[in-house]
PDB file of C-alpha atoms and ligand atoms in Angstrom:
ATOM      1  CA  MET A 264     -16.508  -3.154   3.267  1.00  0.00           C
ATOM      2  CA  ASN A 265     -12.850  -4.210   3.102  1.00  0.00           C
ATOM      3  CA  ILE A 266     -10.728  -3.369   0.096  1.00  0.00           C
ATOM      4  CA  ILE A 267      -7.155  -3.539  -1.148  1.00  0.00           C
ATOM      5  CA  LEU A 268      -5.585  -0.700  -3.134  1.00  0.00           C
ATOM      6  CA  LEU A 269      -2.932  -2.380  -5.247  1.00  0.00           C
ATOM      7  CA  GLY A 270      -0.341  -0.566  -7.311  1.00  0.00           C
ATOM      8  CA  PRO A 271       3.292   0.459  -7.539  1.00  0.00           C
ATOM      9  CA  PRO A 272       4.848   3.218  -5.427  1.00  0.00           C
ATOM     10  CA  GLY A 273       3.516   6.571  -6.615  1.00  0.00           C
ATOM     11  CA  ALA A 274       0.284   5.132  -8.047  1.00  0.00           C
ATOM     12  CA  GLY A 275      -1.777   7.320  -5.695  1.00  0.00           C
ATOM     13  CA  LYS A 276      -2.906   4.656  -3.207  1.00  0.00           C
ATOM     14  CA  GLY A 277      -2.335   6.884  -0.177  1.00  0.00           C
ATOM     15  CA  THR A 278      -4.190   9.837  -1.696  1.00  0.00           C
ATOM     16  CA  GLN A 279      -7.205   7.751  -2.617  1.00  0.00           C
ATOM     17  CA  ALA A 280      -7.175   5.941   0.725  1.00  0.00           C
ATOM     18  CA  GLY A 281      -7.312   9.352   2.444  1.00  0.00           C
ATOM     19  CA  ARG A 282     -10.413  10.273   0.433  1.00  0.00           C
ATOM     20  CA  LEU A 283     -12.109   6.984   1.324  1.00  0.00           C
ATOM     21  CA  VAL A 284     -11.361   7.578   4.992  1.00  0.00           C
ATOM     22  CA  GLU A 285     -13.114  10.959   4.801  1.00  0.00           C
ATOM     23  CA  LYS A 286     -16.053   9.982   2.648  1.00  0.00           C
ATOM     24  CA  ARG A 287     -16.790   6.456   3.831  1.00  0.00           C
ATOM     25  CA  ASN A 288     -15.460   6.457   7.369  1.00  0.00           C
ATOM     26  CA  MET A 289     -13.128   3.623   6.446  1.00  0.00           C
ATOM     27  CA  ILE A 290      -9.859   2.838   8.230  1.00  0.00           C
ATOM     28  CA  GLN A 291      -6.635   3.165   6.230  1.00  0.00           C
ATOM     29  CA  LEU A 292      -4.139   0.441   7.051  1.00  0.00           C
ATOM     30  CA  SER A 293      -0.888   1.543   5.422  1.00  0.00           C
ATOM     31  CA  THR A 294       1.967  -0.765   6.380  1.00  0.00           C
ATOM     32  CA  GLY A 295       4.396   1.842   4.997  1.00  0.00           C
ATOM     33  CA  ASP A 296       3.017   4.473   7.429  1.00  0.00           C
ATOM     34  CA  MET A 297       3.132   1.988  10.311  1.00  0.00           C
ATOM     35  CA  LEU A 298       6.738   1.059   9.535  1.00  0.00           C
ATOM     36  CA  ARG A 299       7.794   4.720   9.193  1.00  0.00           C
ATOM     37  CA  ALA A 300       6.145   5.455  12.556  1.00  0.00           C
ATOM     38  CA  ALA A 301       8.102   2.577  14.128  1.00  0.00           C
ATOM     39  CA  LYS A 302      11.285   3.902  12.537  1.00  0.00           C
ATOM     40  CA  THR A 303      10.700   7.450  13.805  1.00  0.00           C
ATOM     41  CA  SER A 304       9.836   6.379  17.319  1.00  0.00           C
ATOM     42  CA  GLY A 305      12.935   4.201  17.391  1.00  0.00           C
ATOM     43  CA  THR A 306      11.301   0.945  18.523  1.00  0.00           C
ATOM     44  CA  GLU A 307      13.338  -2.270  18.242  1.00  0.00           C
ATOM     45  CA  MET A 308      11.303  -3.213  15.188  1.00  0.00           C
ATOM     46  CA  GLY A 309      11.778   0.267  13.714  1.00  0.00           C
ATOM     47  CA  LYS A 310      15.551  -0.025  14.052  1.00  0.00           C
ATOM     48  CA  LYS A 311      15.456  -3.458  12.463  1.00  0.00           C
ATOM     49  CA  VAL A 312      13.546  -2.311   9.364  1.00  0.00           C
ATOM     50  CA  ALA A 313      15.123   1.115   8.825  1.00  0.00           C
ATOM     51  CA  GLU A 314      17.952   0.124   6.514  1.00  0.00           C
ATOM     52  CA  VAL A 315      15.855  -2.296   4.485  1.00  0.00           C
ATOM     53  CA  MET A 316      13.196   0.367   3.940  1.00  0.00           C
ATOM     54  CA  ASP A 317      15.690   3.080   3.042  1.00  0.00           C
ATOM     55  CA  ARG A 318      17.195   0.807   0.396  1.00  0.00           C
ATOM     56  CA  GLY A 319      13.724   0.253  -1.050  1.00  0.00           C
ATOM     57  CA  GLU A 320      13.500  -3.468  -0.309  1.00  0.00           C
ATOM     58  CA  LEU A 321      10.556  -5.197   1.313  1.00  0.00           C
ATOM     59  CA  VAL A 322      10.645  -5.936   5.019  1.00  0.00           C
ATOM     60  CA  THR A 323       9.809  -9.476   6.138  1.00  0.00           C
ATOM     61  CA  ASP A 324       6.304 -10.863   5.748  1.00  0.00           C
ATOM     62  CA  GLU A 325       6.268 -11.748   9.429  1.00  0.00           C
ATOM     63  CA  ILE A 326       6.679  -8.121  10.522  1.00  0.00           C
ATOM     64  CA  VAL A 327       3.994  -6.634   8.286  1.00  0.00           C
ATOM     65  CA  ILE A 328       1.522  -9.461   8.925  1.00  0.00           C
ATOM     66  CA  GLY A 329       2.000  -8.837  12.657  1.00  0.00           C
ATOM     67  CA  LEU A 330       1.276  -5.115  12.185  1.00  0.00           C
ATOM     68  CA  ILE A 331      -1.911  -5.811  10.244  1.00  0.00           C
ATOM     69  CA  ARG A 332      -3.105  -8.424  12.734  1.00  0.00           C
ATOM     70  CA  GLU A 333      -2.862  -5.890  15.593  1.00  0.00           C
ATOM     71  CA  ARG A 334      -5.007  -3.385  13.696  1.00  0.00           C
ATOM     72  CA  LEU A 335      -7.725  -5.851  12.762  1.00  0.00           C
ATOM     73  CA  GLU A 336      -8.404  -6.362  16.428  1.00  0.00           C
ATOM     74  CA  GLY A 337      -9.584  -2.758  16.878  1.00  0.00           C
ATOM     75  CA  ASP A 338     -12.607  -0.759  15.716  1.00  0.00           C
ATOM     76  CA  LYS A 339     -13.696  -1.594  12.159  1.00  0.00           C
ATOM     77  CA  LYS A 340     -15.767   1.547  11.399  1.00  0.00           C
ATOM     78  CA  GLY A 341     -16.726   1.531   7.692  1.00  0.00           C
ATOM     79  CA  GLY A 342     -14.205  -1.209   6.921  1.00  0.00           C
ATOM     80  CA  PHE A 343     -10.534  -1.471   6.116  1.00  0.00           C
ATOM     81  CA  ILE A 344      -8.524  -0.097   3.216  1.00  0.00           C
ATOM     82  CA  PHE A 345      -5.358  -2.128   2.843  1.00  0.00           C
ATOM     83  CA  ASP A 346      -2.831   0.316   1.385  1.00  0.00           C
ATOM     84  CA  GLY A 347       0.552  -1.153   0.494  1.00  0.00           C
ATOM     85  CA  PHE A 348      -0.422  -4.530   1.929  1.00  0.00           C
ATOM     86  CA  PRO A 349      -0.315  -7.317   0.817  1.00  0.00           C
ATOM     87  CA  ARG A 350       2.876  -7.026  -1.231  1.00  0.00           C
ATOM     88  CA  THR A 351       3.769 -10.720  -1.579  1.00  0.00           C
ATOM     89  CA  LEU A 352       1.773 -13.889  -2.215  1.00  0.00           C
ATOM     90  CA  ALA A 353       2.547 -15.051   1.343  1.00  0.00           C
ATOM     91  CA  GLN A 354       1.047 -11.805   2.678  1.00  0.00           C
ATOM     92  CA  ALA A 355      -2.030 -12.282   0.499  1.00  0.00           C
ATOM     93  CA  ASP A 356      -2.556 -15.788   1.897  1.00  0.00           C
ATOM     94  CA  ALA A 357      -2.021 -14.488   5.427  1.00  0.00           C
ATOM     95  CA  LEU A 358      -4.568 -11.706   4.846  1.00  0.00           C
ATOM     96  CA  ALA A 359      -7.151 -14.242   3.656  1.00  0.00           C
ATOM     97  CA  ASP A 360      -6.598 -16.264   6.847  1.00  0.00           C
ATOM     98  CA  LEU A 361      -6.735 -13.177   9.057  1.00  0.00           C
ATOM     99  CA  LEU A 362      -9.967 -11.938   7.501  1.00  0.00           C
ATOM    100  CA  ASP A 363     -11.466 -15.386   8.019  1.00  0.00           C
ATOM    101  CA  GLU A 364     -10.333 -15.415  11.613  1.00  0.00           C
ATOM    102  CA  PHE A 365     -11.935 -12.013  12.280  1.00  0.00           C
ATOM    103  CA  GLY A 366     -15.145 -12.928  10.446  1.00  0.00           C
ATOM    104  CA  GLU A 367     -14.454 -10.420   7.680  1.00  0.00           C
ATOM    105  CA  LYS A 368     -14.283 -10.719   3.918  1.00  0.00           C
ATOM    106  CA  LEU A 369     -12.525  -8.966   1.090  1.00  0.00           C
ATOM    107  CA  ASP A 370     -14.976  -6.991  -1.056  1.00  0.00           C
ATOM    108  CA  ALA A 371     -12.725  -5.601  -3.778  1.00  0.00           C
ATOM    109  CA  VAL A 372      -9.153  -5.364  -4.968  1.00  0.00           C
ATOM    110  CA  ILE A 373      -8.528  -2.234  -7.017  1.00  0.00           C
ATOM    111  CA  GLU A 374      -5.411  -2.190  -9.132  1.00  0.00           C
ATOM    112  CA  MET A 375      -4.250   1.329  -9.978  1.00  0.00           C
ATOM    113  CA  GLN A 376      -2.367   1.233 -13.274  1.00  0.00           C
ATOM    114  CA  VAL A 377       0.334   3.837 -13.883  1.00  0.00           C
ATOM    115  CA  ASN A 378       3.420   3.687 -16.092  1.00  0.00           C
ATOM    116  CA  ASP A 379       6.961   3.839 -14.739  1.00  0.00           C
ATOM    117  CA  GLU A 380       7.813   7.253 -16.149  1.00  0.00           C
ATOM    118  CA  VAL A 381       4.923   8.862 -14.324  1.00  0.00           C
ATOM    119  CA  LEU A 382       5.761   7.027 -11.112  1.00  0.00           C
ATOM    120  CA  VAL A 383       9.335   8.225 -11.095  1.00  0.00           C
ATOM    121  CA  GLU A 384       8.237  11.784 -11.853  1.00  0.00           C
ATOM    122  CA  ARG A 385       5.561  11.773  -9.128  1.00  0.00           C
ATOM    123  CA  ILE A 386       7.872  10.408  -6.474  1.00  0.00           C
ATOM    124  CA  LEU A 387      10.774  12.699  -7.233  1.00  0.00           C
ATOM    125  CA  ASN A 388       8.319  15.627  -7.185  1.00  0.00           C
ATOM    126  CA  ARG A 389       6.947  14.465  -3.842  1.00  0.00           C
ATOM    127  CA  ALA A 390      10.500  14.577  -2.469  1.00  0.00           C
ATOM    128  CA  LYS A 391      11.102  18.077  -3.879  1.00  0.00           C
ATOM    129  CA  GLU A 392       7.806  19.392  -2.516  1.00  0.00           C
ATOM    130  CA  ALA A 393       8.540  18.021   0.952  1.00  0.00           C
ATOM    131  CA  VAL A 394      11.825  19.903   1.018  1.00  0.00           C
ATOM    132  CA  ALA A 395      10.268  23.066  -0.459  1.00  0.00           C
ATOM    133  CA  ASN A 396       7.652  23.001   2.323  1.00  0.00           C
ATOM    134  CA  GLY A 397      10.371  22.992   4.929  1.00  0.00           C
ATOM    135  CA  GLY A 398      10.192  19.288   5.687  1.00  0.00           C
ATOM    136  CA  THR A 399      12.398  16.373   4.742  1.00  0.00           C
ATOM    137  CA  ALA A 400      11.908  13.949   1.892  1.00  0.00           C
ATOM    138  CA  ARG A 401      11.237  10.294   2.635  1.00  0.00           C
ATOM    139  CA  ALA A 402      14.538   8.441   2.892  1.00  0.00           C
ATOM    140  CA  ASP A 403      13.433   6.114   0.090  1.00  0.00           C
ATOM    141  CA  ASP A 404      12.125   8.832  -2.263  1.00  0.00           C
ATOM    142  CA  ASN A 405      15.363   9.044  -4.253  1.00  0.00           C
ATOM    143  CA  GLU A 406      16.257   7.628  -7.648  1.00  0.00           C
ATOM    144  CA  GLU A 407      18.360   4.748  -6.377  1.00  0.00           C
ATOM    145  CA  SER A 408      15.864   3.418  -3.817  1.00  0.00           C
ATOM    146  CA  LEU A 409      13.044   4.019  -6.241  1.00  0.00           C
ATOM    147  CA  LYS A 410      14.611   1.627  -8.751  1.00  0.00           C
ATOM    148  CA  VAL A 411      14.746  -1.051  -6.057  1.00  0.00           C
ATOM    149  CA  ARG A 412      11.144  -0.311  -4.995  1.00  0.00           C
ATOM    150  CA  LEU A 413       9.880  -0.625  -8.560  1.00  0.00           C
ATOM    151  CA  MET A 414      11.800  -3.872  -9.024  1.00  0.00           C
ATOM    152  CA  ALA A 415      10.296  -5.211  -5.782  1.00  0.00           C
ATOM    153  CA  TYR A 416       6.863  -4.276  -7.074  1.00  0.00           C
ATOM    154  CA  TYR A 417       7.257  -6.079 -10.397  1.00  0.00           C
ATOM    155  CA  LYS A 418       8.959  -9.143  -8.932  1.00  0.00           C
ATOM    156  CA  GLN A 419       7.164  -9.652  -5.633  1.00  0.00           C
ATOM    157  CA  THR A 420       3.896  -7.716  -5.734  1.00  0.00           C
ATOM    158  CA  SER A 421       2.632  -7.799  -9.325  1.00  0.00           C
ATOM    159  CA  PRO A 422       1.917 -11.577  -9.122  1.00  0.00           C
ATOM    160  CA  LEU A 423      -0.954 -10.542  -6.838  1.00  0.00           C
ATOM    161  CA  ILE A 424      -2.764  -9.164  -9.876  1.00  0.00           C
ATOM    162  CA  GLY A 425      -3.139 -12.710 -11.239  1.00  0.00           C
ATOM    163  CA  TYR A 426      -3.858 -14.063  -7.766  1.00  0.00           C
ATOM    164  CA  TYR A 427      -6.829 -11.738  -7.177  1.00  0.00           C
ATOM    165  CA  HIS A 428      -7.978 -11.940 -10.776  1.00  0.00           C
ATOM    166  CA  ALA A 429      -8.276 -15.711 -10.339  1.00  0.00           C
ATOM    167  CA  LYS A 430     -10.306 -15.151  -7.171  1.00  0.00           C
ATOM    168  CA  GLY A 431     -12.662 -12.884  -9.131  1.00  0.00           C
ATOM    169  CA  ASN A 432     -12.334  -9.720  -7.079  1.00  0.00           C
ATOM    170  CA  LEU A 433      -9.877  -7.658  -9.103  1.00  0.00           C
ATOM    171  CA  THR A 434     -10.784  -4.444 -10.920  1.00  0.00           C
ATOM    172  CA  SER A 435      -8.093  -2.466 -12.740  1.00  0.00           C
ATOM    173  CA  ILE A 436      -8.486   1.276 -13.115  1.00  0.00           C
ATOM    174  CA  ASP A 437      -6.510   4.005 -14.854  1.00  0.00           C
ATOM    175  CA  GLY A 438      -4.303   5.615 -12.219  1.00  0.00           C
ATOM    176  CA  LEU A 439      -3.072   8.209 -14.712  1.00  0.00           C
ATOM    177  CA  ALA A 440      -6.371  10.086 -14.697  1.00  0.00           C
ATOM    178  CA  SER A 441      -6.866  13.108 -12.409  1.00  0.00           C
ATOM    179  CA  MET A 442      -7.273  12.447  -8.676  1.00  0.00           C
ATOM    180  CA  ASP A 443     -11.010  13.235  -8.919  1.00  0.00           C
ATOM    181  CA  GLU A 444     -11.454  10.880 -11.865  1.00  0.00           C
ATOM    182  CA  VAL A 445      -9.589   8.101 -10.064  1.00  0.00           C
ATOM    183  CA  GLU A 446     -11.788   8.721  -7.025  1.00  0.00           C
ATOM    184  CA  ALA A 447     -14.879   8.412  -9.219  1.00  0.00           C
ATOM    185  CA  SER A 448     -13.623   5.140 -10.742  1.00  0.00           C
ATOM    186  CA  ILE A 449     -13.071   3.728  -7.265  1.00  0.00           C
ATOM    187  CA  ALA A 450     -16.519   4.887  -6.167  1.00  0.00           C
ATOM    188  CA  SER A 451     -18.102   3.124  -9.116  1.00  0.00           C
ATOM    189  CA  VAL A 452     -16.302  -0.118  -8.227  1.00  0.00           C
ATOM    190  CA  LEU A 453     -17.430   0.140  -4.599  1.00  0.00           C
ATOM    191  CA  GLY A 454     -20.999   1.120  -5.487  1.00  0.00           C
TER     192      GLY A 454
HETATM  193  P1  AMP W1542       5.085   2.487   1.127  1.00  0.00           P
HETATM  194  O1  AMP W1542       4.871   3.648   2.038  1.00  0.00           O
HETATM  195  O2  AMP W1542       3.863   1.626   0.986  1.00  0.00           O
HETATM  196  O3  AMP W1542       5.660   2.896  -0.196  1.00  0.00           O
HETATM  197  O4  AMP W1542       6.173   1.553   1.826  1.00  0.00           O
HETATM  198  C1  AMP W1542       7.477   2.040   2.126  1.00  0.00           C
HETATM  199  C2  AMP W1542       8.398   0.880   2.433  1.00  0.00           C
HETATM  200  O5  AMP W1542       7.932   0.172   3.584  1.00  0.00           O
HETATM  201  C3  AMP W1542       8.510  -0.194   1.354  1.00  0.00           C
HETATM  202  O6  AMP W1542       9.423   0.144   0.337  1.00  0.00           O
HETATM  203  C4  AMP W1542       8.971  -1.392   2.182  1.00  0.00           C
HETATM  204  O7  AMP W1542      10.325  -1.264   2.557  1.00  0.00           O
HETATM  205  C5  AMP W1542       8.147  -1.225   3.442  1.00  0.00           C
HETATM  206  N1  AMP W1542       6.823  -1.882   3.318  1.00  0.00           N
HETATM  207  C6  AMP W1542       5.606  -1.282   3.347  1.00  0.00           C
HETATM  208  N2  AMP W1542       4.620  -2.182   3.233  1.00  0.00           N
HETATM  209  C7  AMP W1542       5.218  -3.388   3.125  1.00  0.00           C
HETATM  210  C8  AMP W1542       4.734  -4.704   2.957  1.00  0.00           C
HETATM  211  N3  AMP W1542       3.420  -4.962   2.887  1.00  0.00           N
HETATM  212  N4  AMP W1542       5.647  -5.707   2.878  1.00  0.00           N
HETATM  213  C9  AMP W1542       6.965  -5.468   2.964  1.00  0.00           C
HETATM  214  N5  AMP W1542       7.500  -4.256   3.095  1.00  0.00           N
HETATM  215  C10 AMP W1542       6.636  -3.204   3.185  1.00  0.00           C
END
């Protein structure tokens, strides 16, 4: 089973993807995690995307499509969870082509709905908690970058809601509910 978790930053995609990995042996493909890993390890690509990511803008379609392509070639286990990908219509088209190429299909797109106030609060709390636990906050978990990230979501990513609705595989769920309730909603969509 291959699914997309769609939603703005702070909607809880990563948390729910983690639960699906544990319970359904699925593989989480988070382009954000892949890009941060490239940034940390200082690869050429990582250096190229660092500033764009820190500002909260989207990196190029070409880069993220390349990252996803590499992962689809490996073990499929219980299927893929696309977390933070696709984020543009071009990425959505590329994903459809890639799935075709690998003989896979998309089983569900789950849109996690959360309002802006909650998103901002969750993300700023995530940054505070990281620091309180002795770590460092994500470079883009600050108010300024967050504004840009939300704008990118509404401008470039939210058109995917209509795109997948038209294809008939979109289900929208309430992302404001507790983590367990959100998990249950996702489970009922996946069956
Ligand atoms: P995330 O961890 O999903 O919030 O992503 C963090 C940042 O990585 C985003 O703000 C973008 O700069 C970049 N990024 C992650 N996924 C994508 C994507 N699919 N397309 C473009 N940029 C992405």
